[in-house]
PDB file of C-alpha atoms in Angstrom:
ATOM      1  CA  MET A  10     -47.328 -42.150 -15.091  1.00 51.00           C
ATOM      2  CA  LYS A  11     -46.655 -38.477 -14.998  1.00 50.00           C
ATOM      3  CA  THR A  12     -43.215 -37.253 -14.254  1.00 50.00           C
ATOM      4  CA  HIS A  13     -42.622 -34.044 -12.427  1.00 50.00           C
ATOM      5  CA  SER A  14     -39.721 -31.975 -13.683  1.00 48.00           C
ATOM      6  CA  THR A  15     -37.515 -30.255 -11.132  1.00 48.00           C
ATOM      7  CA  ILE A  16     -38.252 -26.568 -10.973  1.00 49.00           C
ATOM      8  CA  LYS A  17     -35.240 -24.353 -10.331  1.00 49.00           C
ATOM      9  CA  THR A  18     -36.073 -21.283  -8.286  1.00 51.00           C
ATOM     10  CA  LYS A  19     -33.980 -18.165  -8.048  1.00 52.00           C
ATOM     11  CA  PRO A  20     -32.593 -17.312  -4.617  1.00 54.00           C
ATOM     12  CA  THR A  21     -34.507 -14.646  -2.767  1.00 57.00           C
ATOM     13  CA  PRO A  22     -32.801 -11.286  -2.115  1.00 52.00           C
ATOM     14  CA  MET A  23     -32.503 -12.207   1.578  1.00 55.00           C
ATOM     15  CA  ALA A  24     -30.774 -15.495   0.769  1.00 55.00           C
ATOM     16  CA  PHE A  25     -28.478 -13.764  -1.715  1.00 48.00           C
ATOM     17  CA  HIS A  26     -27.451 -11.179   0.884  1.00 48.00           C
ATOM     18  CA  HIS A  27     -26.854 -13.943   3.419  1.00 54.00           C
ATOM     19  CA  GLN A  28     -24.581 -15.796   0.982  1.00 60.00           C
ATOM     20  CA  LEU A  29     -22.746 -12.569   0.164  1.00 48.00           C
ATOM     21  CA  VAL A  30     -22.076 -11.842   3.854  1.00 47.00           C
ATOM     22  CA  GLU A  31     -20.846 -15.401   4.441  1.00 58.00           C
ATOM     23  CA  GLN A  32     -18.478 -15.096   1.464  1.00 56.00           C
ATOM     24  CA  MET A  33     -17.118 -11.744   2.699  1.00 43.00           C
ATOM     25  CA  VAL A  34     -16.527 -13.161   6.183  1.00 42.00           C
ATOM     26  CA  HIS A  35     -14.816 -16.213   4.692  1.00 49.00           C
ATOM     27  CA  ASP A  36     -12.512 -14.095   2.491  1.00 47.00           C
ATOM     28  CA  ALA A  37     -11.708 -11.473   5.113  1.00 40.00           C
ATOM     29  CA  LYS A  38      -8.255 -11.515   6.652  1.00 45.00           C
ATOM     30  CA  PRO A  39      -7.889 -11.579  10.426  1.00 41.00           C
ATOM     31  CA  ALA A  40      -7.807  -8.024  11.764  1.00 44.00           C
ATOM     32  CA  GLY A  41      -5.520  -6.830  14.506  1.00 52.00           C
ATOM     33  CA  MET A  42      -6.837  -5.527  17.770  1.00 58.00           C
ATOM     34  CA  LEU A  43      -8.087  -1.966  17.433  1.00 69.00           C
ATOM     35  CA  LEU A  44      -7.347   0.257  20.388  1.00 81.00           C
ATOM     36  CA  ARG A  45     -10.050   2.583  21.599  1.00 89.00           C
ATOM     37  CA  PRO A  46      -9.710   6.127  20.214  1.00 90.00           C
ATOM     38  CA  MET A  47      -9.079   7.590  23.672  1.00 93.00           C
ATOM     39  CA  ALA A  48      -6.333   5.015  24.308  1.00 93.00           C
ATOM     40  CA  GLN A  49      -4.732   5.940  20.979  1.00 94.00           C
ATOM     41  CA  TRP A  50      -4.881   9.632  21.894  1.00 95.00           C
ATOM     42  CA  PHE A  51      -3.147   9.037  25.229  1.00 95.00           C
ATOM     43  CA  LEU A  52      -0.500   6.918  23.508  1.00 93.00           C
ATOM     44  CA  TRP A  53       0.138   9.799  21.102  1.00 94.00           C
ATOM     45  CA  LEU A  54       0.357  12.228  24.012  1.00 95.00           C
ATOM     46  CA  GLY A  55       2.679  10.016  26.026  1.00 95.00           C
ATOM     47  CA  SER A  56       5.035   9.335  23.122  1.00 93.00           C
ATOM     48  CA  SER A  57       5.129  13.029  22.158  1.00 94.00           C
ATOM     49  CA  LEU A  58       5.887  14.152  25.718  1.00 95.00           C
ATOM     50  CA  PHE A  59       8.609  11.513  25.959  1.00 95.00           C
ATOM     51  CA  VAL A  60      10.270  12.810  22.781  1.00 93.00           C
ATOM     52  CA  MET A  61       9.992  16.398  24.014  1.00 95.00           C
ATOM     53  CA  ALA A  62      11.524  15.532  27.395  1.00 95.00           C
ATOM     54  CA  PHE A  63      14.352  13.622  25.719  1.00 94.00           C
ATOM     55  CA  PHE A  64      15.296  16.556  23.503  1.00 94.00           C
ATOM     56  CA  TRP A  65      15.033  19.038  26.352  1.00 95.00           C
ATOM     57  CA  MET A  66      17.426  16.892  28.344  1.00 94.00           C
ATOM     58  CA  ARG A  67      19.838  16.847  25.408  1.00 92.00           C
ATOM     59  CA  MET A  68      19.480  20.462  24.237  1.00 91.00           C
ATOM     60  CA  GLY A  69      18.332  22.210  27.386  1.00 92.00           C
ATOM     61  CA  VAL A  70      15.670  24.891  27.707  1.00 92.00           C
ATOM     62  CA  GLN A  71      16.040  28.656  27.596  1.00 93.00           C
ATOM     63  CA  SER A  72      17.568  29.999  30.781  1.00 89.00           C
ATOM     64  CA  ASN A  73      14.772  32.479  31.531  1.00 91.00           C
ATOM     65  CA  LEU A  74      11.916  30.111  30.714  1.00 91.00           C
ATOM     66  CA  SER A  75       9.995  30.759  33.930  1.00 90.00           C
ATOM     67  CA  GLN A  76      10.139  34.508  33.334  1.00 91.00           C
ATOM     68  CA  VAL A  77       9.084  34.157  29.709  1.00 91.00           C
ATOM     69  CA  MET A  78       6.165  31.866  30.561  1.00 92.00           C
ATOM     70  CA  SER A  79       4.910  34.406  33.108  1.00 92.00           C
ATOM     71  CA  GLN A  80       4.069  36.722  30.202  1.00 93.00           C
ATOM     72  CA  MET A  81       0.754  36.290  28.432  1.00 93.00           C
ATOM     73  CA  PRO A  82       1.795  36.275  24.723  1.00 94.00           C
ATOM     74  CA  PRO A  83       4.408  33.459  24.998  1.00 95.00           C
ATOM     75  CA  LEU A  84       2.194  31.477  27.356  1.00 95.00           C
ATOM     76  CA  PHE A  85      -0.809  31.867  25.049  1.00 96.00           C
ATOM     77  CA  PHE A  86       1.334  30.818  22.075  1.00 97.00           C
ATOM     78  CA  ILE A  87       2.485  27.604  23.764  1.00 97.00           C
ATOM     79  CA  PHE A  88      -1.039  26.880  25.022  1.00 97.00           C
ATOM     80  CA  SER A  89      -2.524  27.409  21.545  1.00 97.00           C
ATOM     81  CA  ALA A  90       0.113  25.154  19.963  1.00 97.00           C
ATOM     82  CA  PHE A  91      -0.571  22.402  22.492  1.00 97.00           C
ATOM     83  CA  ALA A  92      -4.358  22.751  22.147  1.00 97.00           C
ATOM     84  CA  GLY A  93      -4.072  22.690  18.359  1.00 97.00           C
ATOM     85  CA  ALA A  94      -1.890  19.577  18.494  1.00 97.00           C
ATOM     86  CA  GLY A  95      -4.325  17.796  20.810  1.00 97.00           C
ATOM     87  CA  LEU A  96      -7.367  18.653  18.698  1.00 97.00           C
ATOM     88  CA  ALA A  97      -5.558  17.621  15.505  1.00 97.00           C
ATOM     89  CA  ALA A  98      -4.477  14.301  17.024  1.00 96.00           C
ATOM     90  CA  TRP A  99      -8.057  13.457  17.973  1.00 96.00           C
ATOM     91  CA  GLU A 100      -9.268  14.375  14.483  1.00 95.00           C
ATOM     92  CA  ALA A 101      -6.588  12.146  12.913  1.00 94.00           C
ATOM     93  CA  ILE A 102      -7.499   9.221  15.156  1.00 93.00           C
ATOM     94  CA  SER A 103     -11.276   9.537  14.892  1.00 92.00           C
ATOM     95  CA  SER A 104     -11.118   9.884  11.092  1.00 89.00           C
ATOM     96  CA  GLY A 105      -9.857   6.305  10.919  1.00 84.00           C
ATOM     97  CA  VAL A 106     -12.346   4.733  13.345  1.00 84.00           C
ATOM     98  CA  PRO A 107     -15.769   4.011  11.777  1.00 77.00           C
ATOM     99  CA  GLY A 108     -18.557   5.748  13.622  1.00 75.00           C
ATOM    100  CA  ARG A 109     -16.247   8.074  15.584  1.00 79.00           C
ATOM    101  CA  GLN A 110     -15.781  10.861  13.043  1.00 83.00           C
ATOM    102  CA  THR A 111     -15.987  14.359  14.454  1.00 86.00           C
ATOM    103  CA  GLY A 112     -18.550  16.937  13.383  1.00 89.00           C
ATOM    104  CA  ARG A 113     -18.152  20.222  11.575  1.00 90.00           C
ATOM    105  CA  SER A 114     -18.176  22.247  14.794  1.00 94.00           C
ATOM    106  CA  TYR A 115     -15.168  20.306  16.092  1.00 94.00           C
ATOM    107  CA  ARG A 116     -13.179  20.937  12.920  1.00 93.00           C
ATOM    108  CA  VAL A 117     -14.117  24.619  12.976  1.00 96.00           C
ATOM    109  CA  LEU A 118     -12.829  24.841  16.552  1.00 96.00           C
ATOM    110  CA  ALA A 119      -9.544  23.166  15.561  1.00 96.00           C
ATOM    111  CA  VAL A 120      -9.072  25.539  12.626  1.00 96.00           C
ATOM    112  CA  LEU A 121      -9.826  28.587  14.799  1.00 97.00           C
ATOM    113  CA  VAL A 122      -7.201  27.475  17.327  1.00 97.00           C
ATOM    114  CA  LEU A 123      -4.642  27.129  14.524  1.00 96.00           C
ATOM    115  CA  ILE A 124      -5.551  30.568  13.176  1.00 97.00           C
ATOM    116  CA  ALA A 125      -5.095  32.024  16.656  1.00 96.00           C
ATOM    117  CA  LEU A 126      -1.708  30.312  16.920  1.00 97.00           C
ATOM    118  CA  VAL A 127      -0.439  31.895  13.700  1.00 96.00           C
ATOM    119  CA  SER A 128      -1.946  35.277  14.596  1.00 96.00           C
ATOM    120  CA  ILE A 129      -0.236  35.594  17.990  1.00 96.00           C
ATOM    121  CA  PRO A 130       3.259  36.353  16.603  1.00 94.00           C
ATOM    122  CA  PHE A 131       1.825  39.006  14.267  1.00 92.00           C
ATOM    123  CA  LEU A 132      -0.144  40.674  17.054  1.00 93.00           C
ATOM    124  CA  PHE A 133       2.118  40.429  20.097  1.00 93.00           C
ATOM    125  CA  PHE A 134       5.715  39.544  19.219  1.00 93.00           C
ATOM    126  CA  THR A 135       8.334  42.135  18.331  1.00 89.00           C
ATOM    127  CA  HIS A 136       9.231  42.326  14.651  1.00 81.00           C
ATOM    128  CA  SER A 137      11.580  44.192  12.369  1.00 75.00           C
ATOM    129  CA  GLY A 138      11.466  44.201   8.594  1.00 68.00           C
ATOM    130  CA  PRO A 139       9.668  41.861   6.195  1.00 67.00           C
ATOM    131  CA  LEU A 140       9.417  38.106   6.605  1.00 69.00           C
ATOM    132  CA  VAL A 141      12.494  36.280   5.317  1.00 69.00           C
ATOM    133  CA  PHE A 142      13.700  32.729   5.575  1.00 70.00           C
ATOM    134  CA  ALA A 143      15.813  32.054   8.637  1.00 62.00           C
ATOM    135  CA  ARG A 144      19.536  32.020   7.917  1.00 69.00           C
ATOM    136  CA  ASP A 145      20.175  29.822  10.910  1.00 67.00           C
ATOM    137  CA  THR A 146      18.574  26.495  10.018  1.00 81.00           C
ATOM    138  CA  GLY A 147      19.069  24.955  13.452  1.00 86.00           C
ATOM    139  CA  CYS A 148      15.490  25.572  14.571  1.00 91.00           C
ATOM    140  CA  VAL A 149      14.109  24.484  11.186  1.00 92.00           C
ATOM    141  CA  GLU A 150      15.943  21.182  11.457  1.00 92.00           C
ATOM    142  CA  GLY A 151      14.936  20.837  15.105  1.00 93.00           C
ATOM    143  CA  VAL A 152      11.213  21.269  14.428  1.00 94.00           C
ATOM    144  CA  SER A 153      11.387  18.855  11.500  1.00 93.00           C
ATOM    145  CA  PHE A 154      13.237  16.160  13.430  1.00 92.00           C
ATOM    146  CA  THR A 155      11.337  16.430  16.718  1.00 93.00           C
ATOM    147  CA  GLY A 156       8.059  16.372  14.790  1.00 93.00           C
ATOM    148  CA  LEU A 157       8.923  13.470  12.512  1.00 93.00           C
ATOM    149  CA  ILE A 158       9.797  11.042  15.310  1.00 91.00           C
ATOM    150  CA  PRO A 159       6.389  11.135  17.078  1.00 88.00           C
ATOM    151  CA  TRP A 160       4.645  11.151  13.680  1.00 93.00           C
ATOM    152  CA  ILE A 161       6.271   7.840  12.766  1.00 92.00           C
ATOM    153  CA  PHE A 162       4.901   6.264  15.936  1.00 91.00           C
ATOM    154  CA  MET A 163       1.508   7.870  15.406  1.00 91.00           C
ATOM    155  CA  GLY A 164       1.537   6.785  11.753  1.00 90.00           C
ATOM    156  CA  TRP A 165       2.110   3.177  12.761  1.00 90.00           C
ATOM    157  CA  MET A 166      -0.816   3.441  15.164  1.00 89.00           C
ATOM    158  CA  LEU A 167      -3.106   5.114  12.617  1.00 90.00           C
ATOM    159  CA  SER A 168      -2.213   2.581   9.922  1.00 87.00           C
ATOM    160  CA  ARG A 169      -3.997  -0.050  12.022  1.00 85.00           C
ATOM    161  CA  ASN A 170      -7.245   1.925  11.773  1.00 86.00           C
ATOM    162  CA  SER A 171      -9.535   2.073   8.735  1.00 81.00           C
ATOM    163  CA  SER A 172      -9.321   5.575   7.330  1.00 83.00           C
ATOM    164  CA  PHE A 173     -11.660   6.234   4.412  1.00 83.00           C
ATOM    165  CA  ASN A 174      -9.804   9.499   3.713  1.00 87.00           C
ATOM    166  CA  PRO A 175      -6.081   8.733   4.214  1.00 89.00           C
ATOM    167  CA  TRP A 176      -4.960  12.176   3.040  1.00 90.00           C
ATOM    168  CA  TRP A 177      -7.180  13.847   5.639  1.00 91.00           C
ATOM    169  CA  THR A 178      -5.853  11.539   8.341  1.00 91.00           C
ATOM    170  CA  GLY A 179      -2.298  12.267   7.243  1.00 92.00           C
ATOM    171  CA  LEU A 180      -2.937  16.008   7.286  1.00 94.00           C
ATOM    172  CA  TRP A 181      -4.204  16.128  10.857  1.00 95.00           C
ATOM    173  CA  SER A 182      -1.614  13.664  12.116  1.00 94.00           C
ATOM    174  CA  GLY A 183       1.069  15.930  10.650  1.00 95.00           C
ATOM    175  CA  VAL A 184      -0.406  18.995  12.334  1.00 96.00           C
ATOM    176  CA  SER A 185      -0.416  17.250  15.716  1.00 96.00           C
ATOM    177  CA  ALA A 186       3.119  15.870  15.432  1.00 95.00           C
ATOM    178  CA  PHE A 187       4.876  18.935  14.055  1.00 97.00           C
ATOM    179  CA  LEU A 188       3.144  21.343  16.412  1.00 97.00           C
ATOM    180  CA  MET A 189       4.623  19.304  19.238  1.00 96.00           C
ATOM    181  CA  GLY A 190       7.946  19.745  17.464  1.00 96.00           C
ATOM    182  CA  THR A 191       7.338  23.491  17.373  1.00 97.00           C
ATOM    183  CA  ILE A 192       6.663  23.516  21.126  1.00 97.00           C
ATOM    184  CA  THR A 193       9.827  21.503  21.764  1.00 96.00           C
ATOM    185  CA  ILE A 194      12.028  23.966  19.888  1.00 95.00           C
ATOM    186  CA  GLN A 195      10.199  27.055  21.167  1.00 96.00           C
ATOM    187  CA  ILE A 196      10.848  26.044  24.765  1.00 96.00           C
ATOM    188  CA  HIS A 197      14.519  25.566  23.876  1.00 95.00           C
ATOM    189  CA  CYS A 198      15.016  28.631  21.653  1.00 93.00           C
ATOM    190  CA  PRO A 199      15.119  32.037  23.430  1.00 92.00           C
ATOM    191  CA  ASN A 200      14.265  33.963  20.240  1.00 91.00           C
ATOM    192  CA  TRP A 201      10.650  35.165  20.393  1.00 93.00           C
ATOM    193  CA  GLU A 202      10.924  37.640  17.519  1.00 92.00           C
ATOM    194  CA  MET A 203       7.995  37.396  15.096  1.00 93.00           C
ATOM    195  CA  ASN A 204      10.021  36.661  11.976  1.00 92.00           C
ATOM    196  CA  HIS A 205      12.003  33.890  13.665  1.00 91.00           C
ATOM    197  CA  VAL A 206       8.960  32.223  15.226  1.00 94.00           C
ATOM    198  CA  LEU A 207       6.988  32.250  11.983  1.00 93.00           C
ATOM    199  CA  MET A 208       9.776  31.251   9.598  1.00 91.00           C
ATOM    200  CA  GLY A 209      11.883  29.097  11.909  1.00 92.00           C
ATOM    201  CA  HIS A 210       9.270  27.387  14.076  1.00 94.00           C
ATOM    202  CA  LEU A 211       5.861  27.444  12.354  1.00 95.00           C
ATOM    203  CA  LEU A 212       6.825  27.262   8.667  1.00 94.00           C
ATOM    204  CA  PRO A 213       8.769  23.982   9.118  1.00 94.00           C
ATOM    205  CA  ALA A 214       5.714  22.552  10.884  1.00 95.00           C
ATOM    206  CA  ALA A 215       3.516  23.510   7.914  1.00 95.00           C
ATOM    207  CA  VAL A 216       5.955  22.071   5.367  1.00 94.00           C
ATOM    208  CA  GLY A 217       6.369  18.883   7.375  1.00 94.00           C
ATOM    209  CA  THR A 218       2.608  18.529   7.641  1.00 95.00           C
ATOM    210  CA  MET A 219       2.129  18.728   3.879  1.00 93.00           C
ATOM    211  CA  ALA A 220       4.911  16.199   3.313  1.00 92.00           C
ATOM    212  CA  VAL A 221       3.486  13.591   5.680  1.00 90.00           C
ATOM    213  CA  SER A 222      -0.015  14.219   4.302  1.00 89.00           C
ATOM    214  CA  LEU A 223       1.165  12.849   0.968  1.00 87.00           C
ATOM    215  CA  LEU A 224       2.964   9.980   2.669  1.00 87.00           C
ATOM    216  CA  GLY A 225      -0.066   9.258   4.833  1.00 81.00           C
ATOM    217  CA  SER A 226      -2.341   9.065   1.787  1.00 80.00           C
ATOM    218  CA  PHE A 227      -0.454   5.886   0.821  1.00 81.00           C
ATOM    219  CA  TRP A 228       0.376   4.521   4.274  1.00 83.00           C
ATOM    220  CA  PHE A 229      -3.089   4.839   5.784  1.00 81.00           C
ATOM    221  CA  SER A 230      -4.811   3.283   2.772  1.00 75.00           C
ATOM    222  CA  ARG A 231      -3.028  -0.083   3.078  1.00 68.00           C
ATOM    223  CA  TRP A 232      -6.039  -1.644   4.829  1.00 58.00           C
ATOM    224  CA  LYS A 233      -8.061  -1.312   1.583  1.00 60.00           C
ATOM    225  CA  LYS A 234      -5.645  -3.520  -0.352  1.00 56.00           C
TER     226      LYS A 234
END
């Protein structure tokens, strides 16, 4: 009587891939509910406007705000800051949602808006003497504080996404949050002189953005661990 030995066959590539997927699904941790990007953007907007309104109620706004906003340079400055913040917030959100990343043209538009924002004080605001750091640190502290609060909320929201470039997400989230801080203080502060706007309102936003970019590179990469 002949005996037939058992022949061991290697799994096919398709079977191997199927086993690999089943193992990944089995090992994966339950994921929290991911809000739609547009819903996240409106949450950022709502929380930022709430913070702005709260500080305006506490600090007040400049007495001649309606007159100032009737002039093109200040109005264009505030509009550019708000547009830049909105574009940056969408870039930060979409960078952490697979399949929703923006294209190069979108990022070029966002950068051009930011360049226009920085250029407005040089081109249209009154100035005297070279740029120097502001002696009165009230506006610097105001921009930093009013920008940090909405960034913390936005950071919590972005940490639930899946950013493959956490530093990039942190950079754009910082731009969006601290530009809203700049708007908050600019509406309150009656000083529209070029040196003060650049060094007291925009420079703190830039410094705050770089700081939270480093923090975001750790915070927004938690999902990988």
